[in-house]
Short mmCIF file of C-alpha atoms in Angstrom, two decimals:
data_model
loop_
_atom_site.label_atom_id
_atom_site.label_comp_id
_atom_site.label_asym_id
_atom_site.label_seq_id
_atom_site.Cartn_x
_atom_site.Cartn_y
_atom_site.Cartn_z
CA UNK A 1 3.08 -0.59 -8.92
CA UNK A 2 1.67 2.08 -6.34
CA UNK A 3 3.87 5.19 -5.55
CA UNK A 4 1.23 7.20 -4.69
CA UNK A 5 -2.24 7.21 -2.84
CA UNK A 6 -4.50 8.94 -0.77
CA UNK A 7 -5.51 7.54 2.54
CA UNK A 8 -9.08 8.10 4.43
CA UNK A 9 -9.05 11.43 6.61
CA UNK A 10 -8.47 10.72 9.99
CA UNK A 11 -12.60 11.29 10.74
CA UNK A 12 -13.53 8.49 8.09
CA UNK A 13 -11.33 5.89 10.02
CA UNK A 14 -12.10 7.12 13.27
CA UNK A 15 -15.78 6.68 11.74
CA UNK A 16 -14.53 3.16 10.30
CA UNK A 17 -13.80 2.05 14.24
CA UNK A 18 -9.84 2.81 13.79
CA UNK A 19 -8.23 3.98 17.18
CA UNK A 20 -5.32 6.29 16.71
CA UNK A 21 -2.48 5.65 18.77
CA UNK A 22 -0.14 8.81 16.98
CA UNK A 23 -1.34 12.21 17.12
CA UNK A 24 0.71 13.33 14.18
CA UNK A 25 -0.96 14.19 11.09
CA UNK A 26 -0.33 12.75 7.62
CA UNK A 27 -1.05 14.23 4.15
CA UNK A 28 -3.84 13.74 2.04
CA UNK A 29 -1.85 12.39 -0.92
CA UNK A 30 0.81 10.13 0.60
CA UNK A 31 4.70 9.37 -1.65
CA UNK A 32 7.23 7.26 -0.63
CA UNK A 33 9.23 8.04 2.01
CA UNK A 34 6.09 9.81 3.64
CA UNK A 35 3.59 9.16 6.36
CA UNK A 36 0.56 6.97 5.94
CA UNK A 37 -1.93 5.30 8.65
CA UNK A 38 -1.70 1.52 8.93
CA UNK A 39 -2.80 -1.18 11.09
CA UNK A 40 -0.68 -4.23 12.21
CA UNK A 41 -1.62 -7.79 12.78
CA UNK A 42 0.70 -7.35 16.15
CA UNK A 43 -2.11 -4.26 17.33
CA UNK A 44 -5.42 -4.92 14.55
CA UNK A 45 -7.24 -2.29 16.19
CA UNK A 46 -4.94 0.64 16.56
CA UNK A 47 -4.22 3.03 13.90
CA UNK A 48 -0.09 3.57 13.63
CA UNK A 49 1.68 6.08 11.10
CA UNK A 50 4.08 4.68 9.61
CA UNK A 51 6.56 5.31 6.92
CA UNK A 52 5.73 4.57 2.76
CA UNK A 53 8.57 2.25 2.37
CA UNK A 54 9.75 -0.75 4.09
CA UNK A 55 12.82 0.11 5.87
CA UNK A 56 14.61 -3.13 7.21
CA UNK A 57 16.93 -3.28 10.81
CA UNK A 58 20.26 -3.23 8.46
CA UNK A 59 19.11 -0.52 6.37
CA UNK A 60 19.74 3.35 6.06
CA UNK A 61 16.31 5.11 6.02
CA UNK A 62 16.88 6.78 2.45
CA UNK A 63 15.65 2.97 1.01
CA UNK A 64 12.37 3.67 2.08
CA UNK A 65 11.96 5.66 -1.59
CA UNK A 66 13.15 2.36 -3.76
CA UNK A 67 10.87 -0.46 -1.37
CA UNK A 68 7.64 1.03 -1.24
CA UNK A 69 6.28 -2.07 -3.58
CA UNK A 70 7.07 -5.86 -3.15
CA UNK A 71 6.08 -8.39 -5.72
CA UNK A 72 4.37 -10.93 -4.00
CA UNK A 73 5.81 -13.62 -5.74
CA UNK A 74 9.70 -12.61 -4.49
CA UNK A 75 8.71 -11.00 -0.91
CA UNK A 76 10.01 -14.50 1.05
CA UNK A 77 13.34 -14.64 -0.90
CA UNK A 78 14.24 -10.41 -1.56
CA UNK A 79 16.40 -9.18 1.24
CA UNK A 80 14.38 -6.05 1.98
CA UNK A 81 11.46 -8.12 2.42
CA UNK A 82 11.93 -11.71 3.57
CA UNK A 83 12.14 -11.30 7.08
CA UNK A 84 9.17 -9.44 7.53
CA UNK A 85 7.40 -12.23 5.29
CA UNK A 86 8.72 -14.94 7.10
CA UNK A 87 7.78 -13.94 10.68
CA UNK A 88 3.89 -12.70 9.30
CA UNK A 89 4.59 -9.21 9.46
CA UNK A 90 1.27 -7.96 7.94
CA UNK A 91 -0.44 -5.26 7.47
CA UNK A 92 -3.07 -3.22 5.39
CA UNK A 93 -3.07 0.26 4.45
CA UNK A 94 -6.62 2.44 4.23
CA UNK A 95 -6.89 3.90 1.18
CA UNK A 96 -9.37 5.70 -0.73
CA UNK A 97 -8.13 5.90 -3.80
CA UNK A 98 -4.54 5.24 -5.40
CA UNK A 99 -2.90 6.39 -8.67
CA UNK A 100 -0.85 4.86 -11.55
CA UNK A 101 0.30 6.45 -14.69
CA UNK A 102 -1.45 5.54 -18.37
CA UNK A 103 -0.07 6.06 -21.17
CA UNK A 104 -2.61 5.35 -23.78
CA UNK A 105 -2.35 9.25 -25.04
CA UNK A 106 1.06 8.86 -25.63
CA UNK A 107 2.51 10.49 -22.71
CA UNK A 108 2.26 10.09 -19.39
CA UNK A 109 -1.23 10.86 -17.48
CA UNK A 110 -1.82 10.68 -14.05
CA UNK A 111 -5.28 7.97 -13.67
CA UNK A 112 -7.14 7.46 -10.27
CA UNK A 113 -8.37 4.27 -9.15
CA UNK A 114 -11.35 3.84 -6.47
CA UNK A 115 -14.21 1.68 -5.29
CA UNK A 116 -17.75 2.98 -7.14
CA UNK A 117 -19.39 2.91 -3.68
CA UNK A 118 -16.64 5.05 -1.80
CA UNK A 119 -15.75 2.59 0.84
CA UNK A 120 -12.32 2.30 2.41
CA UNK A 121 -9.84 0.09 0.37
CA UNK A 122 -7.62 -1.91 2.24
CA UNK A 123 -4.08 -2.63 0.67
CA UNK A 124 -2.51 -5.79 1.54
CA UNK A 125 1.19 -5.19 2.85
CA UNK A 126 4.29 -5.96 4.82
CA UNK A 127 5.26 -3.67 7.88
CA UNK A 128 9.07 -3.46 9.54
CA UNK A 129 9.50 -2.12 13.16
CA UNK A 130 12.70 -0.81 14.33
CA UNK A 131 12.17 0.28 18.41
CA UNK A 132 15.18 2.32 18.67
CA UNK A 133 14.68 4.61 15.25
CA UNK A 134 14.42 8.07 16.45
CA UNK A 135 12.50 8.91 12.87
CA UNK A 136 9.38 8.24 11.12
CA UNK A 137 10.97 4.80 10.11
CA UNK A 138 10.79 3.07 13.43
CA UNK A 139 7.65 1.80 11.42
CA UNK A 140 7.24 1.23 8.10
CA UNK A 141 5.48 -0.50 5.14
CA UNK A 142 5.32 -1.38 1.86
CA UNK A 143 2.29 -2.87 -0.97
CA UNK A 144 2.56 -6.25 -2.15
CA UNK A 145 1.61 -6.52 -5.49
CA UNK A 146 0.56 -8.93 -8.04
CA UNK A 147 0.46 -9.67 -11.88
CA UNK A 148 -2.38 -7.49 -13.81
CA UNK A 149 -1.59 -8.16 -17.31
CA UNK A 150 -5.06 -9.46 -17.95
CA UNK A 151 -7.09 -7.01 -15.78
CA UNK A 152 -9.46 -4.56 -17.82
CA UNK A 153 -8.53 -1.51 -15.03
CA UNK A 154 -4.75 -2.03 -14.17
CA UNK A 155 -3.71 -3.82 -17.70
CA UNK A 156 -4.49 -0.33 -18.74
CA UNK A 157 -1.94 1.48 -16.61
CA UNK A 158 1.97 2.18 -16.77
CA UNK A 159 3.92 1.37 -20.46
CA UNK A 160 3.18 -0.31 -23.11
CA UNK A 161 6.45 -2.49 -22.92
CA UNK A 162 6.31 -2.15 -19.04
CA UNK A 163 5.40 -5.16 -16.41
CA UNK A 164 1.71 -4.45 -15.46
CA UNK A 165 1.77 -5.62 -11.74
CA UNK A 166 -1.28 -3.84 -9.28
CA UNK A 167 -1.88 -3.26 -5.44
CA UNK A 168 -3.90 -6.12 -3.66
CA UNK A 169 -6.99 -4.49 -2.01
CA UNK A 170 -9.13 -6.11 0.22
CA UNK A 171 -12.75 -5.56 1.97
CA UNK A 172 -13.58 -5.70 5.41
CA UNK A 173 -13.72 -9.28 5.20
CA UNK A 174 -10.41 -9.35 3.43
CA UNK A 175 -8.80 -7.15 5.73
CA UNK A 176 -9.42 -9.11 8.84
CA UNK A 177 -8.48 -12.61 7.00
CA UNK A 178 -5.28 -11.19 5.53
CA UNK A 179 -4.23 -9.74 9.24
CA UNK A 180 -4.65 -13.50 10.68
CA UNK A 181 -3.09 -14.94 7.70
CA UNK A 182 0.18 -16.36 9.62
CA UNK A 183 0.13 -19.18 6.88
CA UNK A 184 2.38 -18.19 4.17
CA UNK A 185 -0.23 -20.31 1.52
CA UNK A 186 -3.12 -18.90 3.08
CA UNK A 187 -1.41 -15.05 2.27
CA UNK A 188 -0.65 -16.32 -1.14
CA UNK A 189 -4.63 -17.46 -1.76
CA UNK A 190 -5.67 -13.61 -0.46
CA UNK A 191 -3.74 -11.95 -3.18
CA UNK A 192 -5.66 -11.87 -6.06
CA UNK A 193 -7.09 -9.12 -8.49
CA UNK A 194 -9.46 -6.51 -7.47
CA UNK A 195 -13.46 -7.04 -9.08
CA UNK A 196 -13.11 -4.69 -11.98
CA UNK A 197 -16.78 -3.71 -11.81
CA UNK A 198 -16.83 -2.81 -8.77
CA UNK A 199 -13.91 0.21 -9.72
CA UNK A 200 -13.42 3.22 -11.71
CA UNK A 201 -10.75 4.84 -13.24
CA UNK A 202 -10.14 8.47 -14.80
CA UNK A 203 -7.55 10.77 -15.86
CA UNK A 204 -6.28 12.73 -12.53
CA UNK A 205 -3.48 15.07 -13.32
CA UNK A 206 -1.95 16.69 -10.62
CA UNK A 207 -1.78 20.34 -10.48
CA UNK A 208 0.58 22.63 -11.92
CA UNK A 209 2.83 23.93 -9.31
CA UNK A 210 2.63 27.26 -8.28
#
């Protein structure tokens, strides 16, 4: 699971071809329940913030904090998710590097996960739009993930008695096939694991606060 991750600066995407179609800014380390740039398959090449959290058209905005992740294998039958699976409601989140929690010390330490080469990551992902929302949740998003048991990078992460599930990320070619992938078996044969040796991963603990 991914509750945390920080996306490109606005100059790298811009740089990347991304048009911005919000001014507002967004943080450099992104939570739940927090702005983050994505793009759409309804507008592929315009930038949109939306909100960390997929916030269905029956739902208060507070849910945003507990549907930030979907399992992939559950997103076309889980309420939260099912109608923005079933009408193709995709999108992909830039990302330079996301975080997960390992526990291999015994406690609980913050790890980072990136490409070796530095390039965008693009995480696969659901969006919801609701017109009339006067808030930062009249678009939103959430990760789609899949089973990691096996894989050397995100087998490593979370519990030992936890569920090891990770983030789909795709490349550039990735991105644009997952954006036109309005088949629900052609989504299914995108998300797969990430090429381990083409990652890192180290311990980043987050600073005391002050």
């Amino acid at each position: 699971m991914c509750a945390n991750f920080e996306p490109p600066t606005r100059h790298a995407l811009k740089t990347a071809g991304g048009k911005f179609r919000d001014d507002a800014d967004y943080r450099s380390s992104v939570f739940p329940g927090q702005a983050a740039p994505i793009i759409t398959n309804d507008s592929p090449s315009d930038i949109h913030l939306a909100c960390f959290g997929l916030v269905p058209h029956w739902a208060e905005p507070k849910l945003a904090r507990m549907t930030y992740n979907s399992r992939s294998e559950t997103a076309a039958t889980k309420p939260s998710f099912r109608s923005a699976w079933r009408n193709a409601q995709l999108a992909v989140a830039p990302a330079q590097v996301f975080f997960e929690p390992n526990y291999e010390t015994g406690k609980a330490v913050r790890h980072a996960i990136r490409r070796k080469d530095g390039a965008i990551m693009w995480l696969a992902g659901l969006f919801e739009r609701r017109p009339h929302d006067p808030g930062l949740t009249r678009l939103s998003f959430t990760l789609l993930t899949i089973a990691a048991g096996d894989h050397p990078i995100m087998g490593r992460m979370h519990g030992v008695d936890d569920e090891k599930r990770s983030v789909v990320v795709l490349g550039e070619a990735g991105r644009s096939a997952w954006l036109n992938a309005t088949d629900a078996a052609d989504r299914h044969s995108l998300l797969s694991p990430f090429d381990p040796d083409e990652f890192e991963s180290f311990a980043a603990p987050l600073p005391p606060r002050s």
